[in-house]
PDB file of C-alpha atoms in Angstrom:
ATOM      1  CA  MET A   1       0.000   0.000   0.000  1.00  0.00           C
ATOM      2  CA  PRO A   2       1.474   3.394  -0.970  1.00  0.00           C
ATOM      3  CA  PRO A   3       2.095   6.012   1.737  1.00  0.00           C
ATOM      4  CA  ARG A   4      -0.945   8.139   2.559  1.00  0.00           C
ATOM      5  CA  THR A   5      -0.740  11.774   1.502  1.00  0.00           C
ATOM      6  CA  THR A   6      -2.960  13.240   4.240  1.00  0.00           C
ATOM      7  CA  PRO A   7      -2.372  11.484   7.559  1.00  0.00           C
ATOM      8  CA  THR A   8      -4.722  12.277  10.400  1.00  0.00           C
ATOM      9  CA  GLU A   9      -3.572  14.202  13.445  1.00  0.00           C
ATOM     10  CA  ARG A  10      -3.485  10.948  15.427  1.00  0.00           C
ATOM     11  CA  GLN A  11      -1.234   9.361  12.817  1.00  0.00           C
ATOM     12  CA  ARG A  12       1.045  12.416  12.701  1.00  0.00           C
ATOM     13  CA  ARG A  13       1.258  12.532  16.490  1.00  0.00           C
ATOM     14  CA  LEU A  14       2.133   8.845  16.742  1.00  0.00           C
ATOM     15  CA  GLY A  15       4.884   9.264  14.161  1.00  0.00           C
ATOM     16  CA  ALA A  16       6.256  12.310  15.981  1.00  0.00           C
ATOM     17  CA  GLU A  17       6.339  10.426  19.289  1.00  0.00           C
ATOM     18  CA  LEU A  18       8.169   7.515  17.677  1.00  0.00           C
ATOM     19  CA  ARG A  19      10.739   9.887  16.240  1.00  0.00           C
ATOM     20  CA  LYS A  20      11.292  11.522  19.640  1.00  0.00           C
ATOM     21  CA  LEU A  21      11.793   8.110  21.230  1.00  0.00           C
ATOM     22  CA  ARG A  22      14.225   7.058  18.479  1.00  0.00           C
ATOM     23  CA  MET A  23      16.263  10.227  18.874  1.00  0.00           C
ATOM     24  CA  LYS A  24      16.349   9.798  22.647  1.00  0.00           C
ATOM     25  CA  ALA A  25      17.606   6.229  22.172  1.00  0.00           C
ATOM     26  CA  ARG A  26      20.238   7.546  19.726  1.00  0.00           C
ATOM     27  CA  LEU A  27      19.262   5.136  16.990  1.00  0.00           C
ATOM     28  CA  SER A  28      19.577   6.033  13.325  1.00  0.00           C
ATOM     29  CA  GLY A  29      16.935   5.470  10.684  1.00  0.00           C
ATOM     30  CA  ASP A  30      19.060   2.661   9.293  1.00  0.00           C
ATOM     31  CA  ASP A  31      19.200   1.001  12.727  1.00  0.00           C
ATOM     32  CA  VAL A  32      15.429   1.018  12.944  1.00  0.00           C
ATOM     33  CA  ALA A  33      14.992  -0.150   9.347  1.00  0.00           C
ATOM     34  CA  ALA A  34      17.101  -3.207  10.118  1.00  0.00           C
ATOM     35  CA  LEU A  35      15.106  -3.853  13.258  1.00  0.00           C
ATOM     36  CA  ILE A  36      11.771  -4.066  11.450  1.00  0.00           C
ATOM     37  CA  ASP A  37      13.184  -5.510   8.222  1.00  0.00           C
ATOM     38  CA  ALA A  38      12.361  -2.442   6.112  1.00  0.00           C
ATOM     39  CA  ASP A  39      14.230   0.228   4.182  1.00  0.00           C
ATOM     40  CA  ARG A  40      15.121   3.688   5.456  1.00  0.00           C
ATOM     41  CA  SER A  41      12.334   5.396   3.527  1.00  0.00           C
ATOM     42  CA  ARG A  42       9.711   3.343   5.350  1.00  0.00           C
ATOM     43  CA  VAL A  43      11.029   4.561   8.681  1.00  0.00           C
ATOM     44  CA  SER A  44      10.654   8.138   7.432  1.00  0.00           C
ATOM     45  CA  HIS A  45       7.079   7.414   6.342  1.00  0.00           C
ATOM     46  CA  ILE A  46       6.285   5.884   9.749  1.00  0.00           C
ATOM     47  CA  GLU A  47       7.584   8.941  11.571  1.00  0.00           C
ATOM     48  CA  ALA A  48       5.580  11.228   9.288  1.00  0.00           C
ATOM     49  CA  GLY A  49       2.390   9.243   9.930  1.00  0.00           C
ATOM     50  CA  ARG A  50       2.150   8.188   6.287  1.00  0.00           C
ATOM     51  CA  VAL A  51       2.263   4.431   6.911  1.00  0.00           C
ATOM     52  CA  ASP A  52       1.196   2.222   9.814  1.00  0.00           C
ATOM     53  CA  VAL A  53       3.314  -0.109  11.917  1.00  0.00           C
ATOM     54  CA  PRO A  54       2.222  -3.755  12.362  1.00  0.00           C
ATOM     55  CA  ARG A  55       1.603  -4.769  15.970  1.00  0.00           C
ATOM     56  CA  ASN A  56       4.769  -6.861  16.238  1.00  0.00           C
ATOM     57  CA  GLY A  57       6.807  -4.102  14.615  1.00  0.00           C
ATOM     58  CA  MET A  58       5.416  -1.491  17.004  1.00  0.00           C
ATOM     59  CA  TYR A  59       6.270  -3.675  19.980  1.00  0.00           C
ATOM     60  CA  LYS A  60       9.840  -4.115  18.705  1.00  0.00           C
ATOM     61  CA  LEU A  61      10.253  -0.385  18.173  1.00  0.00           C
ATOM     62  CA  LEU A  62       9.061   0.590  21.624  1.00  0.00           C
ATOM     63  CA  ARG A  63      11.282  -2.028  23.256  1.00  0.00           C
ATOM     64  CA  ALA A  64      14.300  -0.921  21.221  1.00  0.00           C
ATOM     65  CA  TYR A  65      13.600   2.691  22.175  1.00  0.00           C
ATOM     66  CA  GLY A  66      13.578   1.809  25.866  1.00  0.00           C
ATOM     67  CA  CYS A  67       9.903   2.639  26.364  1.00  0.00           C
ATOM     68  CA  GLU A  68       8.948   0.877  29.577  1.00  0.00           C
ATOM     69  CA  ASP A  69       5.650  -0.823  30.374  1.00  0.00           C
ATOM     70  CA  GLY A  70       3.055   1.602  31.645  1.00  0.00           C
ATOM     71  CA  PRO A  71       0.363   4.079  30.515  1.00  0.00           C
ATOM     72  CA  PHE A  72       2.607   5.697  27.871  1.00  0.00           C
ATOM     73  CA  PHE A  73       3.565   2.350  26.317  1.00  0.00           C
ATOM     74  CA  ASP A  74      -0.063   1.193  26.320  1.00  0.00           C
ATOM     75  CA  ALA A  75      -1.309   4.475  24.865  1.00  0.00           C
ATOM     76  CA  LEU A  76       1.174   4.344  21.981  1.00  0.00           C
ATOM     77  CA  MET A  77       0.211   0.759  21.204  1.00  0.00           C
ATOM     78  CA  ALA A  78      -3.456   1.740  21.245  1.00  0.00           C
ATOM     79  CA  MET A  79      -2.829   4.725  18.946  1.00  0.00           C
ATOM     80  CA  ALA A  80      -0.943   2.512  16.507  1.00  0.00           C
ATOM     81  CA  HIS A  81      -3.769   0.031  16.219  1.00  0.00           C
ATOM     82  CA  ASP A  82      -6.708   2.384  16.384  1.00  0.00           C
ATOM     83  CA  ARG A  83      -8.543   2.184  13.073  1.00  0.00           C
ATOM     84  CA  GLY A  84      -9.386   5.878  13.435  1.00  0.00           C
ATOM     85  CA  LYS A  85     -12.973   5.292  12.390  1.00  0.00           C
ATOM     86  CA  GLY A  86     -15.831   7.074  14.078  1.00  0.00           C
ATOM     87  CA  TRP A  87     -19.085   8.920  13.642  1.00  0.00           C
ATOM     88  CA  TRP A  88     -17.134  11.895  12.192  1.00  0.00           C
ATOM     89  CA  ASP A  89     -16.322   9.951   9.024  1.00  0.00           C
ATOM     90  CA  GLU A  90     -19.783  10.615   7.624  1.00  0.00           C
ATOM     91  CA  TYR A  91     -18.912  14.316   7.467  1.00  0.00           C
ATOM     92  CA  GLY A  92     -15.727  13.801   5.471  1.00  0.00           C
ATOM     93  CA  ASP A  93     -17.323  15.115   2.286  1.00  0.00           C
ATOM     94  CA  VAL A  94     -18.264  18.518   3.737  1.00  0.00           C
ATOM     95  CA  LEU A  95     -15.714  19.305   6.448  1.00  0.00           C
ATOM     96  CA  ALA A  96     -12.005  20.002   6.449  1.00  0.00           C
ATOM     97  CA  ARG A  97      -9.580  17.449   7.837  1.00  0.00           C
ATOM     98  CA  ARG A  98      -8.822  19.603  10.901  1.00  0.00           C
ATOM     99  CA  ALA A  99     -12.481  19.439  12.013  1.00  0.00           C
ATOM    100  CA  LEU A 100     -12.507  15.646  11.744  1.00  0.00           C
ATOM    101  CA  ASP A 101      -9.181  15.461  13.593  1.00  0.00           C
ATOM    102  CA  LEU A 102     -10.619  17.619  16.365  1.00  0.00           C
ATOM    103  CA  ALA A 103     -13.615  15.306  16.759  1.00  0.00           C
ATOM    104  CA  GLU A 104     -11.311  12.279  16.924  1.00  0.00           C
ATOM    105  CA  LEU A 105      -9.092  14.006  19.489  1.00  0.00           C
ATOM    106  CA  GLU A 106     -12.138  14.836  21.620  1.00  0.00           C
ATOM    107  CA  SER A 107     -13.268  11.214  21.466  1.00  0.00           C
ATOM    108  CA  ARG A 108      -9.895  10.033  22.854  1.00  0.00           C
ATOM    109  CA  ALA A 109      -9.644  12.624  25.635  1.00  0.00           C
ATOM    110  CA  GLU A 110     -10.394  11.904  29.257  1.00  0.00           C
ATOM    111  CA  SER A 111     -10.689  15.573  30.211  1.00  0.00           C
ATOM    112  CA  ILE A 112     -10.857  18.845  28.299  1.00  0.00           C
ATOM    113  CA  ARG A 113     -10.122  22.422  29.354  1.00  0.00           C
ATOM    114  CA  VAL A 114     -11.227  25.269  27.096  1.00  0.00           C
ATOM    115  CA  HIS A 115     -10.671  29.017  27.051  1.00  0.00           C
ATOM    116  CA  GLU A 116     -12.895  31.084  24.769  1.00  0.00           C
ATOM    117  CA  PRO A 117     -12.609  34.892  24.548  1.00  0.00           C
ATOM    118  CA  SER A 118     -15.346  35.748  22.050  1.00  0.00           C
ATOM    119  CA  ALA A 119     -17.797  32.850  21.582  1.00  0.00           C
ATOM    120  CA  ILE A 120     -19.500  30.113  23.559  1.00  0.00           C
ATOM    121  CA  PRO A 121     -17.419  26.917  23.241  1.00  0.00           C
ATOM    122  CA  GLY A 122     -18.744  24.606  20.539  1.00  0.00           C
ATOM    123  CA  MET A 123     -19.236  21.816  23.072  1.00  0.00           C
ATOM    124  CA  LEU A 124     -21.783  23.999  24.910  1.00  0.00           C
ATOM    125  CA  GLN A 125     -23.627  25.648  22.023  1.00  0.00           C
ATOM    126  CA  THR A 126     -27.316  25.278  21.293  1.00  0.00           C
ATOM    127  CA  ALA A 127     -28.366  24.392  17.747  1.00  0.00           C
ATOM    128  CA  ASP A 128     -29.690  27.909  17.072  1.00  0.00           C
ATOM    129  CA  TYR A 129     -26.551  29.594  18.409  1.00  0.00           C
ATOM    130  CA  ALA A 130     -24.314  27.266  16.387  1.00  0.00           C
ATOM    131  CA  ARG A 131     -26.356  27.928  13.263  1.00  0.00           C
ATOM    132  CA  ALA A 132     -26.121  31.691  13.750  1.00  0.00           C
ATOM    133  CA  VAL A 133     -22.345  31.528  14.316  1.00  0.00           C
ATOM    134  CA  ILE A 134     -21.728  29.376  11.249  1.00  0.00           C
ATOM    135  CA  ALA A 135     -24.134  31.408   9.110  1.00  0.00           C
ATOM    136  CA  SER A 136     -22.243  34.586   9.983  1.00  0.00           C
ATOM    137  CA  ILE A 137     -19.239  33.034   8.235  1.00  0.00           C
ATOM    138  CA  ASP A 138     -20.988  31.464   5.251  1.00  0.00           C
ATOM    139  CA  GLY A 139     -24.744  31.633   5.532  1.00  0.00           C
ATOM    140  CA  ASP A 140     -25.332  30.551   1.936  1.00  0.00           C
ATOM    141  CA  HIS A 141     -23.307  27.356   2.156  1.00  0.00           C
ATOM    142  CA  PRO A 142     -25.367  24.353   0.959  1.00  0.00           C
ATOM    143  CA  HIS A 143     -24.096  22.184   3.823  1.00  0.00           C
ATOM    144  CA  LEU A 144     -24.899  24.637   6.629  1.00  0.00           C
ATOM    145  CA  GLU A 145     -27.240  22.230   8.418  1.00  0.00           C
ATOM    146  CA  ARG A 146     -24.725  19.393   8.291  1.00  0.00           C
ATOM    147  CA  TRP A 147     -22.104  21.701   9.777  1.00  0.00           C
ATOM    148  CA  VAL A 148     -24.526  22.479  12.613  1.00  0.00           C
ATOM    149  CA  GLN A 149     -25.311  18.801  13.154  1.00  0.00           C
ATOM    150  CA  PHE A 150     -21.598  17.980  13.261  1.00  0.00           C
ATOM    151  CA  ARG A 151     -21.142  20.522  16.061  1.00  0.00           C
ATOM    152  CA  LEU A 152     -24.057  19.012  17.976  1.00  0.00           C
ATOM    153  CA  ASP A 153     -22.768  15.466  17.472  1.00  0.00           C
ATOM    154  CA  ARG A 154     -19.427  16.501  18.962  1.00  0.00           C
ATOM    155  CA  GLN A 155     -21.223  17.338  22.192  1.00  0.00           C
ATOM    156  CA  GLN A 156     -21.966  13.675  22.872  1.00  0.00           C
ATOM    157  CA  VAL A 157     -18.429  13.305  24.209  1.00  0.00           C
ATOM    158  CA  LEU A 158     -19.470  15.311  27.285  1.00  0.00           C
ATOM    159  CA  ASN A 159     -21.123  12.146  28.581  1.00  0.00           C
ATOM    160  CA  ASP A 160     -17.822  10.242  28.486  1.00  0.00           C
ATOM    161  CA  LEU A 161     -15.388  12.779  29.918  1.00  0.00           C
ATOM    162  CA  SER A 162     -14.125  12.689  33.486  1.00  0.00           C
ATOM    163  CA  GLY A 163     -13.907  16.474  33.436  1.00  0.00           C
ATOM    164  CA  TYR A 164     -14.777  19.450  31.253  1.00  0.00           C
ATOM    165  CA  HIS A 165     -13.725  22.952  32.369  1.00  0.00           C
ATOM    166  CA  ALA A 166     -14.512  26.088  30.368  1.00  0.00           C
ATOM    167  CA  VAL A 167     -13.363  29.633  31.109  1.00  0.00           C
ATOM    168  CA  ILE A 168     -15.420  31.986  28.950  1.00  0.00           C
ATOM    169  CA  HIS A 169     -14.773  35.713  28.689  1.00  0.00           C
ATOM    170  CA  GLU A 170     -17.713  37.986  29.444  1.00  0.00           C
ATOM    171  CA  SER A 171     -17.468  39.416  25.932  1.00  0.00           C
ATOM    172  CA  ALA A 172     -18.582  36.035  24.540  1.00  0.00           C
ATOM    173  CA  LEU A 173     -21.800  36.343  26.535  1.00  0.00           C
ATOM    174  CA  ARG A 174     -22.440  39.915  25.457  1.00  0.00           C
ATOM    175  CA  ILE A 175     -21.726  39.613  21.731  1.00  0.00           C
ATOM    176  CA  ARG A 176     -25.179  39.283  20.166  1.00  0.00           C
ATOM    177  CA  VAL A 177     -25.362  36.099  18.109  1.00  0.00           C
ATOM    178  CA  GLY A 178     -28.706  35.849  16.347  1.00  0.00           C
ATOM    179  CA  THR A 179     -31.770  37.141  18.181  1.00  0.00           C
ATOM    180  CA  PRO A 180     -32.203  37.950  21.882  1.00  0.00           C
ATOM    181  CA  ALA A 181     -34.208  34.728  22.165  1.00  0.00           C
ATOM    182  CA  ILE A 182     -31.283  32.716  20.785  1.00  0.00           C
ATOM    183  CA  MET A 183     -28.907  34.351  23.248  1.00  0.00           C
ATOM    184  CA  ARG A 184     -31.257  33.798  26.166  1.00  0.00           C
ATOM    185  CA  LYS A 185     -31.595  30.113  25.318  1.00  0.00           C
ATOM    186  CA  GLN A 186     -27.824  29.853  24.987  1.00  0.00           C
ATOM    187  CA  LEU A 187     -27.160  31.397  28.396  1.00  0.00           C
ATOM    188  CA  LEU A 188     -29.682  29.040  29.973  1.00  0.00           C
ATOM    189  CA  ARG A 189     -27.877  26.168  28.255  1.00  0.00           C
ATOM    190  CA  LEU A 190     -24.651  27.123  30.031  1.00  0.00           C
ATOM    191  CA  VAL A 191     -26.411  26.849  33.375  1.00  0.00           C
ATOM    192  CA  GLU A 192     -28.030  23.568  32.369  1.00  0.00           C
ATOM    193  CA  VAL A 193     -24.762  21.908  31.329  1.00  0.00           C
ATOM    194  CA  ALA A 194     -23.081  23.141  34.511  1.00  0.00           C
ATOM    195  CA  ARG A 195     -25.472  20.887  36.449  1.00  0.00           C
ATOM    196  CA  LEU A 196     -23.371  17.930  35.314  1.00  0.00           C
ATOM    197  CA  ALA A 197     -21.059  16.985  38.168  1.00  0.00           C
ATOM    198  CA  HIS A 198     -17.965  16.820  35.956  1.00  0.00           C
ATOM    199  CA  VAL A 199     -18.561  20.132  34.133  1.00  0.00           C
ATOM    200  CA  THR A 200     -17.134  23.448  35.369  1.00  0.00           C
ATOM    201  CA  VAL A 201     -18.120  26.752  33.743  1.00  0.00           C
ATOM    202  CA  GLN A 202     -16.480  30.035  34.772  1.00  0.00           C
ATOM    203  CA  ILE A 203     -16.907  33.537  33.400  1.00  0.00           C
ATOM    204  CA  PHE A 204     -13.927  35.901  33.097  1.00  0.00           C
ATOM    205  CA  PRO A 205     -15.450  39.356  33.725  1.00  0.00           C
ATOM    206  CA  PHE A 206     -14.475  42.673  32.190  1.00  0.00           C
ATOM    207  CA  GLU A 207     -13.789  44.060  35.653  1.00  0.00           C
ATOM    208  CA  ARG A 208     -10.769  41.780  36.089  1.00  0.00           C
ATOM    209  CA  GLY A 209      -8.991  43.843  33.456  1.00  0.00           C
ATOM    210  CA  PRO A 210      -6.653  42.692  30.690  1.00  0.00           C
ATOM    211  CA  TYR A 211      -4.725  39.471  30.991  1.00  0.00           C
ATOM    212  CA  SER A 212      -2.653  38.597  27.935  1.00  0.00           C
ATOM    213  CA  PRO A 213      -3.904  35.026  27.277  1.00  0.00           C
ATOM    214  CA  HIS A 214      -7.587  35.967  27.339  1.00  0.00           C
ATOM    215  CA  GLY A 215      -7.418  37.189  23.745  1.00  0.00           C
ATOM    216  CA  ARG A 216      -6.751  33.729  22.336  1.00  0.00           C
ATOM    217  CA  SER A 217      -8.932  30.648  22.065  1.00  0.00           C
ATOM    218  CA  PHE A 218      -7.281  27.387  23.079  1.00  0.00           C
ATOM    219  CA  SER A 219      -8.125  23.907  24.336  1.00  0.00           C
ATOM    220  CA  LEU A 220      -6.150  21.347  26.320  1.00  0.00           C
ATOM    221  CA  PHE A 221      -6.890  17.667  25.793  1.00  0.00           C
ATOM    222  CA  CYS A 222      -5.672  15.278  28.483  1.00  0.00           C
ATOM    223  CA  GLY A 223      -5.607  11.490  28.353  1.00  0.00           C
ATOM    224  CA  PRO A 224      -4.215   8.520  30.267  1.00  0.00           C
ATOM    225  CA  THR A 225      -0.639   9.805  30.084  1.00  0.00           C
ATOM    226  CA  PRO A 226       0.586  13.430  30.145  1.00  0.00           C
ATOM    227  CA  GLN A 227       3.176  12.730  27.415  1.00  0.00           C
ATOM    228  CA  LEU A 228       0.313  12.605  24.900  1.00  0.00           C
ATOM    229  CA  ASP A 229      -1.663  15.619  26.104  1.00  0.00           C
ATOM    230  CA  THR A 230      -2.433  18.035  23.263  1.00  0.00           C
ATOM    231  CA  LEU A 231      -2.837  21.783  22.930  1.00  0.00           C
ATOM    232  CA  TYR A 232      -5.264  22.933  20.232  1.00  0.00           C
ATOM    233  CA  ARG A 233      -5.259  26.538  19.018  1.00  0.00           C
ATOM    234  CA  GLU A 234      -7.543  28.039  16.396  1.00  0.00           C
ATOM    235  CA  HIS A 235      -6.708  30.890  14.030  1.00  0.00           C
ATOM    236  CA  PRO A 236      -9.023  32.711  11.610  1.00  0.00           C
ATOM    237  CA  SER A 237      -8.159  30.423   8.692  1.00  0.00           C
ATOM    238  CA  SER A 238      -6.282  27.529  10.275  1.00  0.00           C
ATOM    239  CA  ALA A 239      -5.732  25.514  13.425  1.00  0.00           C
ATOM    240  CA  GLU A 240      -2.804  23.764  15.018  1.00  0.00           C
ATOM    241  CA  PHE A 241      -2.418  20.678  17.192  1.00  0.00           C
ATOM    242  CA  ILE A 242       0.621  20.979  19.476  1.00  0.00           C
ATOM    243  CA  GLY A 243       2.094  18.000  21.288  1.00  0.00           C
ATOM    244  CA  ASP A 244       5.271  19.619  22.583  1.00  0.00           C
ATOM    245  CA  GLY A 245       5.349  19.023  26.327  1.00  0.00           C
ATOM    246  CA  ASP A 246       6.798  22.435  27.175  1.00  0.00           C
ATOM    247  CA  ARG A 247       4.105  24.263  25.204  1.00  0.00           C
ATOM    248  CA  VAL A 248       1.355  22.146  26.730  1.00  0.00           C
ATOM    249  CA  ALA A 249       2.730  22.873  30.212  1.00  0.00           C
ATOM    250  CA  GLU A 250       2.913  26.592  29.384  1.00  0.00           C
ATOM    251  CA  TYR A 251      -0.749  26.712  28.395  1.00  0.00           C
ATOM    252  CA  ASP A 252      -1.704  24.547  31.354  1.00  0.00           C
ATOM    253  CA  LYS A 253      -0.301  27.275  33.612  1.00  0.00           C
ATOM    254  CA  LEU A 254      -2.066  29.965  31.572  1.00  0.00           C
ATOM    255  CA  PHE A 255      -5.373  28.167  31.976  1.00  0.00           C
ATOM    256  CA  GLU A 256      -4.901  27.780  35.731  1.00  0.00           C
ATOM    257  CA  LYS A 257      -4.166  31.510  35.962  1.00  0.00           C
ATOM    258  CA  LEU A 258      -7.262  32.375  33.946  1.00  0.00           C
ATOM    259  CA  ALA A 259      -9.372  30.104  36.151  1.00  0.00           C
ATOM    260  CA  SER A 260      -7.983  31.732  39.298  1.00  0.00           C
ATOM    261  CA  LEU A 261      -8.872  35.215  37.986  1.00  0.00           C
ATOM    262  CA  ALA A 262     -12.321  34.239  36.679  1.00  0.00           C
ATOM    263  CA  LEU A 263     -15.489  34.360  38.750  1.00  0.00           C
ATOM    264  CA  ALA A 264     -16.390  31.369  40.893  1.00  0.00           C
ATOM    265  CA  PRO A 265     -17.897  28.494  38.856  1.00  0.00           C
ATOM    266  CA  ILE A 266     -21.592  28.164  38.184  1.00  0.00           C
ATOM    267  CA  ASP A 267     -23.227  26.121  40.945  1.00  0.00           C
ATOM    268  CA  PRO A 268     -26.881  25.660  39.938  1.00  0.00           C
ATOM    269  CA  ALA A 269     -27.435  23.353  42.919  1.00  0.00           C
ATOM    270  CA  ALA A 270     -26.876  26.181  45.405  1.00  0.00           C
ATOM    271  CA  ALA A 271     -29.892  28.046  46.734  1.00  0.00           C
ATOM    272  CA  PRO A 272     -30.249  31.624  45.413  1.00  0.00           C
ATOM    273  CA  GLU A 273     -29.495  33.089  48.836  1.00  0.00           C
ATOM    274  CA  ALA A 274     -26.261  31.076  48.969  1.00  0.00           C
ATOM    275  CA  GLN A 275     -24.921  32.496  45.726  1.00  0.00           C
ATOM    276  CA  GLY A 276     -21.964  34.829  46.015  1.00  0.00           C
ATOM    277  CA  ALA A 277     -22.462  38.447  45.084  1.00  0.00           C
ATOM    278  CA  CYS A 278     -19.896  38.111  42.306  1.00  0.00           C
ATOM    279  CA  ASP A 279     -19.906  34.649  40.780  1.00  0.00           C
ATOM    280  CA  SER A 280     -20.415  33.258  37.274  1.00  0.00           C
ATOM    281  CA  LEU A 281     -24.080  32.403  37.787  1.00  0.00           C
ATOM    282  CA  SER A 282     -24.878  35.878  39.110  1.00  0.00           C
ATOM    283  CA  LEU A 283     -23.351  37.471  36.014  1.00  0.00           C
ATOM    284  CA  ILE A 284     -25.290  35.170  33.678  1.00  0.00           C
ATOM    285  CA  GLN A 285     -28.518  35.933  35.558  1.00  0.00           C
ATOM    286  CA  HIS A 286     -27.818  39.647  35.163  1.00  0.00           C
ATOM    287  CA  LEU A 287     -27.317  39.204  31.408  1.00  0.00           C
ATOM    288  CA  LEU A 288     -30.533  37.181  31.191  1.00  0.00           C
ATOM    289  CA  TYR A 289     -32.340  40.076  32.862  1.00  0.00           C
ATOM    290  CA  GLU A 290     -30.951  42.464  30.227  1.00  0.00           C
ATOM    291  CA  LEU A 291     -32.247  40.195  27.446  1.00  0.00           C
ATOM    292  CA  ARG A 292     -35.879  40.431  28.579  1.00  0.00           C
TER     293      ARG A 292
END
């Protein structure tokens, strides 16, 4: 089978991890080629995510690289033998590869942390809000409704996560998306989702002033081993998946700082009289009042 021309993010990440392990073990491409009975070009394709590694070959590589038994070893083996098929495949004809890669990454995550400065996170959007956001970009697109459904289908992962934590800037709640009724329903949705025990929603208010990271949208995806945690950043016309441990750690600290500066999380279970004077729920209730 010829090398694939467009590997998925999972395939690229696996190849990158194998290359890092090989370099750490100080083995050359020729050394590895001899180990798996292949030529040097195949090793290059493996490390670029363009070809797969048979189970026995993957086991040999990890052993030769000194990767010890444990969560990291198991996770790499699982990534290598994951068929990469999922519900997102049915959208392959209308969505870019990065959107499908994001859905696959979400499906593999155990916990997700999201910072959004100007929009409600996709995982928490109502259908009407999502439709209005997407329509503002390309309202005449023939596949608009499938794009909306894809965003809603992504939300099913909320049921499988051990934790979901969103820090949303107040501007995202005040920017009018669609009609007042759409915004009101969306704000109520935030409170509704926050009722889930593993979901944390915080609002970063204007009054806390400027803090450099709050101008950028980013997500942190965590799994069974921190070596494979991923930072996802969106740009106006592109997106990037970052697996570098130092960058992930940097954004982990940024998120913790944002969370510490944001208002206390929404706690819908608390009685109204127990709510703090300045917490996330109080701010949302104030905005709901303004939308009457």
